[in-house]
Structure formats: structure tokens, C-alpha cells
Short mmCIF file of C-alpha atoms in Angstrom, two decimals:
data_model
loop_
_atom_site.label_atom_id
_atom_site.label_comp_id
_atom_site.label_asym_id
_atom_site.label_seq_id
_atom_site.Cartn_x
_atom_site.Cartn_y
_atom_site.Cartn_z
CA MET A 1 135.23 152.04 123.70
CA SER A 2 132.10 153.60 123.00
CA TYR A 3 129.51 154.90 125.77
CA ARG A 4 126.97 152.79 124.33
CA LYS A 5 129.20 149.77 124.43
CA LYS A 6 130.30 150.34 127.99
CA THR A 7 126.52 150.31 129.00
CA VAL A 8 125.69 147.44 127.12
CA LEU A 9 128.70 145.43 128.84
CA LEU A 10 127.80 147.01 132.18
CA VAL A 11 124.00 145.97 131.91
CA VAL A 12 125.13 142.27 130.62
CA PHE A 13 127.52 142.04 133.73
CA LEU A 14 125.16 143.27 136.17
CA SER A 15 122.33 141.00 134.80
CA CYS A 16 124.65 137.96 135.15
CA VAL A 17 125.36 139.12 139.06
CA PHE A 18 121.73 139.90 139.99
CA SER A 19 120.66 136.48 138.47
CA LEU A 20 122.77 134.82 141.27
CA SER A 21 121.05 133.63 144.54
CA ALA A 22 119.98 136.25 146.99
CA GLN A 23 122.61 135.02 149.50
CA PHE A 24 125.27 135.55 146.75
CA ARG A 25 124.35 139.08 146.33
CA ILE A 26 124.33 139.66 150.05
CA HIS A 27 127.88 138.31 150.37
CA LEU A 28 128.94 140.55 147.40
CA GLU A 29 127.45 143.68 149.14
CA LYS A 30 129.19 142.77 152.10
CA GLY A 31 132.42 142.42 150.35
CA SER A 32 132.81 138.79 150.77
CA PRO A 33 136.03 137.38 149.32
CA LEU A 34 134.05 134.31 148.11
CA ALA A 35 131.76 136.52 146.21
CA LYS A 36 134.49 138.48 144.80
CA LEU A 37 136.01 135.33 143.59
CA SER A 38 132.76 134.09 142.10
CA ALA A 39 132.05 137.37 140.26
CA ALA A 40 135.32 137.43 138.57
CA GLU A 41 135.08 134.03 137.29
CA LEU A 42 131.74 134.64 136.28
CA ALA A 43 132.91 137.97 134.46
CA ILE A 44 135.54 135.99 132.75
CA ASP A 45 133.28 133.14 131.45
CA ASN A 46 130.56 135.59 130.03
CA LEU A 47 132.74 138.64 128.87
CA TYR A 48 136.16 137.63 128.05
CA VAL A 49 137.16 138.36 124.50
CA ASP A 50 138.06 134.52 123.76
CA SER A 51 136.37 131.22 124.93
CA VAL A 52 137.52 129.73 128.11
CA ASP A 53 137.85 126.40 129.61
CA GLU A 54 135.70 127.02 132.92
CA ASN A 55 136.70 124.04 134.55
CA LYS A 56 140.50 124.67 134.07
CA LEU A 57 139.93 128.44 135.10
CA VAL A 58 138.38 127.35 138.69
CA GLU A 59 141.29 124.81 138.69
CA ASP A 60 143.88 127.43 138.03
CA ALA A 61 142.14 129.65 140.62
CA ILE A 62 142.26 127.00 143.32
CA ARG A 63 145.97 126.08 142.53
CA GLY A 64 147.15 129.91 142.94
CA MET A 65 145.28 130.32 146.40
CA LEU A 66 147.03 126.80 147.40
CA ASP A 67 150.43 128.03 145.92
CA LYS A 68 150.48 130.96 148.40
CA LEU A 69 150.04 128.77 151.41
CA ASP A 70 152.34 125.97 152.72
CA PRO A 71 154.22 123.50 150.39
CA HIS A 72 151.85 120.56 151.09
CA SER A 73 148.36 121.92 150.53
CA ALA A 74 147.51 120.73 147.05
CA TYR A 75 144.67 120.40 144.54
CA THR A 76 144.37 117.00 142.49
CA THR A 77 142.29 116.38 139.50
CA PRO A 78 139.89 113.24 139.51
CA SER A 79 142.88 111.01 137.81
CA GLU A 80 145.61 112.37 140.03
CA THR A 81 143.57 111.92 143.39
CA LYS A 82 142.89 108.28 141.98
CA GLU A 83 146.55 107.64 141.23
CA LEU A 84 147.54 109.21 144.78
CA ASN A 85 145.04 107.10 146.91
CA GLU A 86 145.70 103.97 144.87
CA PRO A 87 149.11 102.94 146.64
CA LEU A 88 147.70 103.78 150.09
CA ASN A 89 144.46 102.10 150.12
CA GLY A 90 146.05 98.72 149.79
CA ASP A 91 144.57 97.21 146.42
CA PHE A 92 143.45 97.83 143.04
CA ASP A 93 141.62 95.71 140.27
CA GLY A 94 143.76 94.08 137.73
CA ILE A 95 145.06 90.92 136.30
CA GLY A 96 147.67 90.61 138.99
CA VAL A 97 151.41 90.46 137.46
CA GLN A 98 154.56 92.15 138.14
CA PHE A 99 156.01 93.24 135.12
CA ASN A 100 158.89 95.01 133.39
CA MET A 101 159.29 96.51 129.95
CA MET A 102 162.22 94.96 127.62
CA ASN A 103 162.90 96.12 124.26
CA ASP A 104 159.39 97.72 124.19
CA THR A 105 157.70 94.45 125.27
CA LEU A 106 155.96 93.69 128.62
CA VAL A 107 157.93 90.83 130.35
CA VAL A 108 155.94 89.07 133.26
CA ILE A 109 158.30 89.09 136.27
CA GLN A 110 155.94 87.31 138.59
CA PRO A 111 152.07 86.56 138.69
CA VAL A 112 150.88 87.49 142.01
CA VAL A 113 150.29 84.35 144.00
CA ASN A 114 146.84 82.94 143.57
CA GLY A 115 145.88 85.93 141.35
CA PRO A 116 143.96 85.83 138.17
CA SER A 117 146.92 85.40 136.04
CA GLU A 118 148.41 82.70 137.89
CA LYS A 119 145.18 81.01 138.04
CA VAL A 120 144.86 80.47 134.21
CA GLY A 121 148.46 79.82 133.96
CA ILE A 122 150.37 82.88 133.07
CA ILE A 123 153.93 82.50 134.20
CA ALA A 124 157.30 84.42 134.77
CA GLY A 125 158.94 85.13 131.44
CA ASP A 126 155.66 85.39 129.24
CA ARG A 127 155.48 88.55 127.28
CA ILE A 128 152.10 89.98 126.83
CA VAL A 129 151.87 91.25 123.25
CA ASN A 130 148.25 91.95 122.93
CA VAL A 131 145.54 93.19 125.14
CA ASN A 132 142.08 92.49 123.81
CA ASP A 133 142.42 93.82 120.06
CA THR A 134 145.19 96.08 120.73
CA ALA A 135 148.89 95.37 120.44
CA ILE A 136 151.02 96.67 123.27
CA ALA A 137 154.49 95.18 121.96
CA GLY A 138 156.57 97.00 119.52
CA VAL A 139 154.43 100.11 119.23
CA LYS A 140 156.01 102.14 121.90
CA MET A 141 153.12 102.37 124.35
CA PRO A 142 153.64 104.53 127.20
CA ARG A 143 153.70 102.41 130.49
CA GLU A 144 150.79 104.23 132.05
CA GLN A 145 148.48 103.39 128.81
CA ILE A 146 149.41 99.75 129.10
CA MET A 147 148.49 99.61 132.83
CA LYS A 148 145.23 101.14 131.91
CA ARG A 149 144.45 98.42 129.68
CA LEU A 150 145.52 95.64 131.89
CA ARG A 151 143.62 97.12 134.85
CA GLY A 152 139.80 97.37 135.16
CA PRO A 153 136.76 96.54 137.55
CA LYS A 154 136.71 93.49 139.39
CA GLY A 155 134.77 90.79 137.47
CA THR A 156 135.45 92.05 133.94
CA LYS A 157 137.08 89.79 131.36
CA VAL A 158 140.29 90.76 129.36
CA ASN A 159 141.95 88.71 126.55
CA LEU A 160 145.64 88.27 126.65
CA THR A 161 147.83 87.16 123.84
CA ILE A 162 151.16 85.93 124.99
CA VAL A 163 154.45 84.84 123.64
CA ARG A 164 156.18 81.98 125.59
CA ARG A 165 159.87 80.93 125.08
CA GLY A 166 159.59 77.60 123.58
CA ALA A 167 156.12 77.40 122.69
CA PRO A 168 155.52 76.89 118.94
CA ALA A 169 152.77 79.75 118.41
CA LYS A 170 151.21 82.56 120.59
CA LEU A 171 149.11 81.47 123.45
CA HIS A 172 145.45 83.07 124.27
CA PHE A 173 144.21 83.58 127.99
CA MET A 174 141.04 85.01 129.13
CA VAL A 175 141.70 86.52 132.55
CA ILE A 176 138.93 87.77 135.03
CA ARG A 177 140.19 90.79 136.86
CA ASP A 178 140.06 90.72 140.64
CA ARG A 179 141.24 92.81 143.65
CA ILE A 180 144.93 92.76 143.70
CA PRO A 181 146.74 93.40 147.04
CA LEU A 182 149.46 96.36 147.36
CA LYS A 183 151.87 95.35 150.08
CA THR A 184 153.57 97.98 151.94
CA VAL A 185 156.01 95.56 153.92
CA ASP A 186 158.86 95.03 151.28
CA ALA A 187 160.83 92.52 153.61
CA SER A 188 160.37 90.69 156.69
CA TYR A 189 162.88 88.11 157.90
CA LEU A 190 165.36 86.93 160.80
CA ILE A 191 168.60 88.94 159.63
CA ARG A 192 170.52 87.18 162.45
CA PRO A 193 169.46 84.95 165.16
CA GLY A 194 166.91 86.38 167.52
CA ILE A 195 166.79 89.71 165.34
CA GLY A 196 164.26 90.33 163.03
CA TYR A 197 164.01 92.88 160.12
CA ILE A 198 160.98 94.52 158.83
CA ARG A 199 161.08 97.20 156.00
CA LEU A 200 158.08 99.36 155.58
CA GLU A 201 157.72 100.93 151.97
CA SER A 202 154.80 103.34 153.05
CA PHE A 203 151.71 103.53 155.74
CA GLY A 204 148.99 102.27 153.91
CA ILE A 205 145.73 101.40 154.95
CA HIS A 206 146.45 97.66 155.70
CA SER A 207 149.91 98.35 156.78
CA PRO A 208 149.27 97.75 160.45
CA GLN A 209 147.78 94.23 159.79
CA GLU A 210 150.96 93.62 157.55
CA ILE A 211 153.45 94.71 160.29
CA SER A 212 151.39 92.73 162.98
CA GLN A 213 151.58 89.66 160.66
CA SER A 214 155.25 89.99 160.24
CA ILE A 215 155.98 90.35 164.00
CA ASP A 216 153.89 87.36 164.57
CA SER A 217 155.88 85.18 162.04
CA LEU A 218 159.46 86.68 163.24
CA GLN A 219 158.49 85.93 166.77
CA HIS A 220 157.49 82.16 165.97
CA GLU A 221 160.93 81.97 164.17
CA GLY A 222 162.63 83.16 167.37
CA MET A 223 162.56 87.03 167.21
CA LYS A 224 163.74 88.79 170.39
CA ASP A 225 164.74 92.30 168.88
CA LEU A 226 163.81 94.20 165.98
CA ILE A 227 165.06 96.40 163.20
CA LEU A 228 162.27 98.46 161.80
CA ASP A 229 163.58 99.65 158.47
CA LEU A 230 161.67 103.25 157.65
CA GLN A 231 164.59 104.63 155.31
CA GLU A 232 162.94 106.14 152.10
CA ASN A 233 159.39 105.74 153.81
CA GLY A 234 157.54 108.81 152.62
CA GLY A 235 154.69 108.39 154.79
CA GLY A 236 151.09 107.80 154.27
CA TYR A 237 147.77 107.61 156.78
CA LEU A 238 148.29 108.91 160.29
CA GLN A 239 145.86 106.38 161.93
CA SER A 240 148.32 103.61 160.29
CA ALA A 241 151.34 105.22 161.88
CA VAL A 242 149.47 105.40 165.33
CA GLU A 243 148.56 101.45 165.10
CA ILE A 244 152.01 100.57 164.14
CA ALA A 245 153.52 102.50 166.87
CA GLN A 246 151.19 100.69 169.52
CA GLN A 247 152.86 97.73 168.64
CA PHE A 248 155.85 98.85 170.45
CA LEU A 249 154.32 101.15 173.44
CA PRO A 250 152.73 100.19 176.90
CA ASP A 251 149.16 101.54 177.69
CA HIS A 252 148.45 105.03 177.67
CA ALA A 253 151.60 106.43 175.88
CA LEU A 254 151.61 109.38 174.04
CA ILE A 255 152.25 108.80 170.49
CA VAL A 256 151.55 112.35 168.56
CA TYR A 257 149.29 115.21 168.92
CA THR A 258 147.95 117.76 166.32
CA LYS A 259 147.12 121.32 166.93
CA GLY A 260 146.05 123.86 164.54
CA ARG A 261 144.45 127.38 164.31
CA ARG A 262 140.85 126.09 163.89
CA SER A 263 142.03 122.41 165.12
CA PRO A 264 141.98 121.91 168.76
CA ARG A 265 144.81 119.75 170.11
CA GLU A 266 144.11 116.06 169.56
CA GLU A 267 146.05 113.07 171.28
CA PHE A 268 146.81 109.73 170.36
CA HIS A 269 147.55 107.22 172.70
CA SER A 270 148.68 103.50 172.78
CA ASN A 271 146.44 100.76 173.85
CA GLY A 272 149.00 98.53 175.43
CA LYS A 273 147.89 95.70 173.29
CA GLY A 274 151.09 95.60 171.06
CA LYS A 275 152.95 92.40 170.07
CA MET A 276 156.23 93.93 170.54
CA LEU A 277 156.04 95.49 174.00
CA LYS A 278 159.39 93.75 175.18
CA GLY A 279 162.88 93.42 173.36
CA LYS A 280 165.04 95.72 171.74
CA VAL A 281 164.01 98.12 168.71
CA ILE A 282 165.96 100.11 166.47
CA VAL A 283 164.34 102.47 163.84
CA LEU A 284 166.26 103.19 160.58
CA ILE A 285 165.68 106.28 159.03
CA ASP A 286 167.03 108.75 156.29
CA GLU A 287 166.63 112.15 154.65
CA PHE A 288 163.50 110.63 152.68
CA SER A 289 161.83 109.35 155.89
CA ALA A 290 158.80 111.70 156.18
CA SER A 291 155.43 112.17 157.84
CA ALA A 292 153.84 109.26 159.29
CA ALA A 293 157.56 107.47 159.44
CA GLU A 294 158.46 110.54 161.55
CA ILE A 295 155.52 110.26 163.82
CA VAL A 296 156.45 106.36 164.49
CA THR A 297 160.16 107.31 165.02
CA GLY A 298 159.58 110.40 166.93
CA ALA A 299 157.13 108.57 169.30
CA LEU A 300 159.51 105.73 169.85
CA GLN A 301 162.11 107.96 170.56
CA ASP A 302 160.59 110.17 172.87
CA GLN A 303 159.12 107.42 174.81
CA ASP A 304 162.80 105.88 174.94
CA ARG A 305 161.25 102.57 173.30
CA ALA A 306 163.66 102.57 170.51
CA ILE A 307 167.29 103.58 169.26
CA VAL A 308 167.09 105.61 165.88
CA VAL A 309 170.09 104.99 163.47
CA GLY A 310 170.56 106.80 160.37
CA ARG A 311 170.27 110.63 158.92
CA ARG A 312 167.90 113.39 160.08
CA SER A 313 164.42 112.77 158.62
CA PHE A 314 162.80 114.92 155.83
CA GLY A 315 160.70 117.17 158.18
CA LYS A 316 157.19 116.90 156.99
CA GLY A 317 154.81 117.66 160.02
CA LEU A 318 151.84 119.05 158.38
CA VAL A 319 148.35 117.41 158.75
CA GLN A 320 146.56 117.67 155.61
CA ARG A 321 142.71 117.09 155.45
CA PRO A 322 140.91 116.03 152.30
CA VAL A 323 138.30 118.29 151.00
CA PRO A 324 136.68 116.21 147.90
CA PHE A 325 134.50 117.55 145.17
CA PRO A 326 131.85 115.87 143.32
CA ASP A 327 133.92 115.31 140.08
CA GLY A 328 136.46 113.25 142.26
CA SER A 329 139.03 116.13 142.50
CA MET A 330 140.49 116.91 145.75
CA ILE A 331 141.88 119.64 147.97
CA ARG A 332 144.59 118.39 150.45
CA LEU A 333 144.37 121.41 152.93
CA THR A 334 146.82 121.69 155.90
CA VAL A 335 144.98 122.07 159.27
CA ALA A 336 147.35 121.41 161.66
CA HIS A 337 150.92 120.40 162.81
CA TYR A 338 152.18 117.23 164.28
CA TYR A 339 153.99 117.13 167.42
CA THR A 340 156.08 114.28 168.94
CA PRO A 341 155.35 113.18 172.68
CA SER A 342 157.92 115.50 173.92
CA GLY A 343 156.43 118.57 172.16
CA ARG A 344 158.82 118.80 169.08
CA CYS A 345 157.34 120.04 166.02
CA ILE A 346 158.16 117.64 162.99
CA GLN A 347 157.67 120.31 160.38
CA LYS A 348 160.73 121.98 159.17
CA PRO A 349 160.75 125.79 158.43
CA TYR A 350 159.16 127.04 155.26
CA LYS A 351 158.44 130.33 153.53
CA LYS A 352 154.61 130.62 152.42
CA GLY A 353 154.40 130.54 148.59
CA ASP A 354 158.03 129.62 148.00
CA LEU A 355 157.79 126.06 147.07
CA LYS A 356 160.95 125.85 144.93
CA ASP A 357 163.18 126.76 148.02
CA TYR A 358 161.35 124.05 149.86
CA GLU A 359 161.76 121.49 147.24
CA MET A 360 165.74 122.31 147.28
CA ASP A 361 166.10 121.86 150.75
CA LEU A 362 167.70 118.25 150.61
CA ASP A 363 169.79 119.45 147.98
CA HIS A 364 171.10 122.37 150.19
CA ARG A 365 171.54 119.89 152.92
CA TYR A 366 173.68 117.75 150.99
CA LYS A 367 175.83 120.55 149.97
CA HIS A 368 176.14 121.66 153.42
CA GLY A 369 177.86 118.30 154.13
CA GLU A 370 174.90 117.17 156.47
CA PHE A 371 174.57 113.77 154.97
CA THR A 372 178.15 113.19 155.46
CA ASN A 373 179.40 114.81 158.59
CA ARG A 374 177.17 115.17 161.99
CA ASP A 375 178.95 118.05 162.78
CA SER A 376 177.56 120.03 159.81
CA ILE A 377 174.28 119.66 161.63
CA HIS A 378 173.60 122.84 163.81
CA PHE A 379 170.82 122.81 166.33
CA ASP A 380 168.81 125.66 167.46
CA PRO A 381 169.40 125.92 171.17
CA SER A 382 165.76 127.31 171.54
CA GLN A 383 164.46 123.77 170.35
CA LYS A 384 165.65 121.59 173.19
CA TYR A 385 163.45 118.94 174.45
CA TYR A 386 163.76 115.88 176.69
CA THR A 387 162.79 112.23 176.26
CA LEU A 388 160.01 111.50 178.59
CA ARG A 389 161.54 108.43 180.38
CA LYS A 390 165.35 108.75 180.31
CA HIS A 391 165.30 112.42 179.69
CA ARG A 392 167.70 112.33 176.86
CA LEU A 393 168.26 115.60 175.12
CA VAL A 394 166.68 115.66 171.58
CA TYR A 395 166.25 118.72 169.25
CA GLY A 396 163.18 120.11 167.49
CA GLY A 397 163.45 122.64 164.65
CA GLY A 398 162.27 120.13 161.73
CA GLY A 399 162.51 116.28 161.23
CA ILE A 400 163.92 113.61 163.61
CA MET A 401 167.53 113.27 164.39
CA PRO A 402 168.67 109.87 164.97
CA ASP A 403 170.53 108.85 168.12
CA TYR A 404 173.34 107.30 166.02
CA PHE A 405 174.42 109.12 162.94
CA VAL A 406 175.36 107.03 159.71
CA PRO A 407 177.07 108.98 157.09
CA LEU A 408 176.06 108.81 153.62
CA ASP A 409 178.80 106.81 151.86
CA THR A 410 179.41 109.01 148.70
CA LEU A 411 182.52 106.56 147.85
CA GLN A 412 180.25 103.49 147.72
CA TYR A 413 179.29 103.94 144.03
CA THR A 414 182.06 104.83 141.63
CA ALA A 415 181.17 107.78 139.06
CA PHE A 416 180.81 105.11 136.72
CA HIS A 417 178.57 102.77 138.48
CA ARG A 418 176.41 106.08 139.10
CA LYS A 419 176.30 106.56 135.26
CA LEU A 420 175.36 103.21 134.42
CA LEU A 421 172.38 103.35 136.88
CA VAL A 422 171.17 106.50 135.09
CA GLY A 423 171.55 104.98 131.81
CA ASN A 424 169.44 101.95 132.89
CA SER A 425 172.05 99.62 131.43
CA ILE A 426 172.41 97.62 134.80
CA TYR A 427 168.41 96.87 134.84
CA THR A 428 167.83 96.15 131.02
CA GLN A 429 170.66 93.80 130.88
CA THR A 430 170.02 91.95 134.15
CA LEU A 431 166.30 91.42 132.89
CA SER A 432 167.47 90.12 129.81
CA TYR A 433 169.97 87.63 131.69
CA ILE A 434 166.98 86.48 133.55
CA ASP A 435 164.83 86.07 130.79
CA ASN A 436 167.45 83.87 129.11
CA TYR A 437 168.47 81.68 131.90
CA ARG A 438 165.24 81.66 134.37
CA LYS A 439 164.72 77.89 133.82
CA GLU A 440 168.54 77.00 134.27
CA LEU A 441 168.60 79.24 137.30
CA LYS A 442 165.81 77.79 139.01
CA ALA A 443 166.86 74.10 138.36
CA LYS A 444 169.98 74.86 139.62
CA TYR A 445 169.14 76.88 142.82
CA PRO A 446 165.68 75.59 143.81
CA SER A 447 165.82 77.39 146.94
CA PHE A 448 166.90 80.88 148.01
CA SER A 449 169.19 79.51 150.48
CA SER A 450 171.29 77.68 148.06
CA PHE A 451 171.13 80.64 145.38
CA ARG A 452 172.39 83.20 148.14
CA LYS A 453 175.23 80.77 149.19
CA ASN A 454 176.50 79.54 146.02
CA PHE A 455 175.51 82.03 143.17
CA MET A 456 178.19 83.86 141.42
CA VAL A 457 177.37 86.69 139.02
CA PRO A 458 178.85 85.56 135.47
CA GLN A 459 181.43 87.63 133.85
CA ALA A 460 179.44 87.74 130.77
CA LEU A 461 176.65 89.66 132.44
CA ILE A 462 178.96 92.24 133.71
CA ASP A 463 180.74 92.30 130.31
CA SER A 464 177.14 92.96 128.61
CA ILE A 465 176.42 95.92 131.04
CA VAL A 466 179.84 97.44 130.38
CA ALA A 467 179.06 97.04 126.56
CA GLU A 468 175.78 98.39 126.77
CA GLY A 469 177.38 101.30 128.76
CA ALA A 470 179.82 101.87 126.15
CA ARG A 471 177.18 101.93 123.54
CA GLN A 472 175.60 104.92 125.66
CA LYS A 473 179.08 106.59 125.68
CA VAL A 474 179.32 105.71 129.32
CA LYS A 475 182.89 104.38 129.99
CA PRO A 476 185.08 104.00 133.26
CA ALA A 477 187.79 106.42 133.60
CA ASP A 478 190.39 103.69 133.37
CA ASP A 479 190.70 100.20 134.38
CA LYS A 480 191.34 100.95 138.10
CA GLU A 481 187.75 102.40 138.08
CA LEU A 482 186.34 99.49 136.43
CA GLN A 483 187.99 96.96 139.16
CA LYS A 484 186.62 99.20 141.92
CA THR A 485 183.03 99.10 140.42
CA ILE A 486 182.71 95.52 139.98
CA PRO A 487 182.29 94.22 143.72
CA THR A 488 179.56 96.63 144.47
CA LEU A 489 178.02 96.03 140.99
CA SER A 490 178.07 92.19 141.87
CA ILE A 491 176.16 92.50 145.12
CA GLN A 492 173.51 94.83 143.30
CA LEU A 493 173.11 92.25 140.35
CA LYS A 494 172.79 89.22 142.75
CA ALA A 495 169.90 91.25 144.81
CA LEU A 496 168.27 92.05 141.38
CA ILE A 497 168.10 88.51 140.13
CA ALA A 498 167.25 87.22 143.56
CA ARG A 499 164.28 89.58 143.50
CA ASP A 500 163.08 88.61 140.03
CA LEU A 501 163.46 85.09 140.79
CA TRP A 502 161.69 85.22 144.22
CA GLY A 503 160.79 88.65 145.56
CA MET A 504 161.67 91.71 147.45
CA ASN A 505 162.28 90.12 150.69
CA GLU A 506 165.04 87.97 149.24
CA TYR A 507 166.23 91.18 147.49
CA PHE A 508 166.78 92.88 150.83
CA GLU A 509 168.42 89.92 152.33
CA ILE A 510 171.16 90.30 149.94
CA ILE A 511 171.56 94.21 149.81
CA ASN A 512 171.35 94.67 153.60
CA GLU A 513 174.67 92.94 154.04
CA LYS A 514 176.31 96.12 152.64
CA ASN A 515 173.68 98.74 153.89
CA HIS A 516 175.99 100.72 156.51
CA THR A 517 172.87 101.87 158.29
CA VAL A 518 171.38 98.18 158.82
CA GLN A 519 174.92 97.05 159.77
CA LYS A 520 175.25 99.78 162.50
CA ALA A 521 172.02 98.74 163.75
CA LEU A 522 173.22 95.12 164.12
CA GLN A 523 176.37 96.35 165.91
CA LEU A 524 174.34 98.16 168.16
CA LEU A 525 172.45 95.25 168.95
CA ALA A 526 175.32 93.03 169.47
CA GLY A 527 176.62 95.68 172.11
CA LYS A 528 179.25 97.26 169.62
CA LYS A 529 178.99 101.26 169.41
#
């Protein structure tokens, strides 16, 4: 490059820099990292040989910085932020249907009770083929695009064209969108006389109210003891975890505390106003239980209020503070650690910037045998802690170790069964069966109790699943493997049919009878070990 051109570029660059605020120039002169970063972005935007997307440039820079930190500090775009927050915010605007896709067509599984679709007469089994003037059936439209068309601001109208079995022509409905609640309690019922069961899917903004209502209802039915199922619960809001833990703990009991480099210790205590201060409590966890689920579990274990059953939890004990931007994007920046009442740090070890190794942790734990053998878990002797009331030994070092270990049953599903699950044969054929026989099933089994007692999975449904698997080149090794698959498959099918005819509560009422962790909890409550 000629001396003249270099001089011109230097002048352009300097003019860009010195056109900025005086404060920026002061930072630059002092060697401020922020000014250096801003100058670099400014130089690329003004001098780089090709055109650049300035927004993407900044987003990549933010991600690059966060990638060098812990595994949970992250940047999300406006759309990603909205998608991330929606399940925890407790509701969204839409038409109010549960649906599934069958043969590239949206089939209504259930309209939300008292929701906008139910109010205009949409029923289970209806096929939505058009949204306003856009065809969504038979066009291979992505699921997220379909949901985008069905959802919209509360009070807005959407015209739906529906095909209904038995109707001579297409039906047309005008639905006024409304707020649709997102429930986080998957199931709540008396699993045995005097024993309640509540399964919480996540810790959303309305979860404390849902748990409170569930406890009220179960106590009204005679509940004395409770199984709180937090298996596969990935967490959510800290405040929701605190409020739920308060349901079980006496006044002034420490629930959790946080502490970070720039965040002083902050403690969260119970208020003594819980609805389940008496009676036995068992908390169920597994390797997917994380964050807020670990806060509740650790609090009840350290305060000797609950027995914990299952497998070691995930080990996510980092506190993220949201840093929102005007465009709707957000940084979730780790500012502190969570600690259980005994002082255990929930967060498992990690290497800064090594996200891949962190993401492979569960795979490493599985290969090491931790999921199937308690003896494969080696505790750090320097991480010994004691519960606060009975002074039982517990260990820190990441995650919550249960009081009673329940191994993962690797033999519960045959290789053939697992392949059918991966190929989606089970779900597609079950949906087709329900679609064909919904009226007959409802007429024959008007109540769930009659269905649970008397329904037997028809051989024709099992045959259709096996045949669909064969079309996907998924076959049992021999007849012995097929016969071994059928009992477990039949229970799963009965639960799936119950879910689509009634709901998630009924699904878990069936599936829990074969869940080893749930059954271990029942044994403990019955005084057996």
C-alpha cells in the first residue's frame, strides 16, 4: 500500500475516533478495554474491504466474550429471548389448543378448557387446514411457522378452516385470541390412600400458586404425606423455588444463599406459612434435575425435612442476572453461586471456555457407570457437610446426591423399543389409533377410572407399530425380543392414550406404576427399605 493511501486511511480512522464523545476519547487515552472494543468495531464497520452486518458483528463479539466465561452466561437475540422466557412467564396469547402433527396435518388433541377455541366449538380430533387464507395442511410447513400463525396478541381475530370427521364439508370458525395459561404442574393426584403425588415440570412464575392449589386439593382428599417429583425438572425462577420450599419448612429456616465476587451474600428464609409443614415428604430427582429444582431439594435435605430419592442431580448452581437491551435481546450473566443451607455449592466443576466438555458431563457420568451403580460415585473428602437438624453426612462438589439411590434401569427398554421411540413409530400410530376410535373409546370408557381398570391395548395397534417400524427398517432381533418388548410398550401405549383422552395427570397415573423411582418412594413411605 502506498504511503499516500496509508495516510488517507489513517486520517479516516482518526476522524471516526475523534468524532466520538469526549468521554470515549478519555477512555481510549487511558487504555480502557471498552474503548478498545468500540474502536475495533468502528474500524471494521468503516474500513473493512467488504460490507458487514454491524448488528451481527456486535452480537458475535458479545458471544465471543461470554464463551470464555462459564457455561451458563449467554446472549440471546430478541426472538430467542422471547422463546426462552415464555414457558416461565406462565402464559401466552393464542387460540388455546393442544395439538400434534399427523401426516403433515395439525390435529387438535384437546382444546384448553374454557379457552377461545373451546368456546367457539372446536373439539378434539378436528384438523386445522387453513389459518386465515394460508394453507397449513399438506404443505410441510415447519411446526414453529404454524404456531406463529396461530398465536397473536390477545383480542385479535383469526379465521380457521377445519376438517371434522363425519362432517360433510369444511367448517369455518372465527376465534378471538386470548391469554392461554401454561401449567407447570404436570400431575397432582393421590397415588395411594393418604399419599399425594405432585410432578412439577419447571419453576415458572405461577408455579408456587399451582403447587399451593395442588396441596390444598390433595389435603382435601385426605393427603398426609407427599411425593414431590422433580425428575427432569430443569429449573427456572429462584423466587419460585424459594416460595415452593416455604410450603414445607418452619419459620426462619434457611432455604438457599447466593454469593459472588461483586454480589454480597444474600440469604432466603422461610416464612412459616407453608401448607405442608407436617407429614412425610419425599423428593424425586435425577440427572436432569437442575438449578431451582436443586435449590428446593438441597433445602429440604439439609433441613432434614425430606428424604431425597433418585440419582445425583445435574449440578447447575450459577446465578444468572438478566441484562436486557432495548431491541429485546439479552445477556444472562452469571453473578453468583447458589449454596444449600449446609454450605454446599450446587455448581459442578467446569473449565472456563470449555463448553463442549461441560455438555458431555452427563455422557461421561453414564459411561463411568454412575447412573447404574452408586459405588461408581466417588465423593471428594474435602466436600463433607452435615444436615442442620439430624447432622447427617452429605457431600458437596456439584449436584445433590439422593439419600436413596435408584439406578437407571437399562434393561427396561429393549433395543427394539428404543429404536421405535427414535423413529417416532409409537407416537404416530397411537395418534392415528386415537383419531380413528376417539368416540368409541369415550363411549366405552366414560371415566378414567373405568379406562384404567378395563382398557387393554389392542393387538392391532401393536401390530401397526411393528409394521411401521419395519417400513423404517426397524425390526426386533428375534421373536424373543419382540415378546419382551410388548409388556412395557403396552403400558406406554395405555398411558399415551389416556393422555390424549384426558390429560397429563392420567398419563402419569398409569406410567408411574412402572417408574422405579416412584415405587421406591412408595416403599419408603410404607416403612420398607
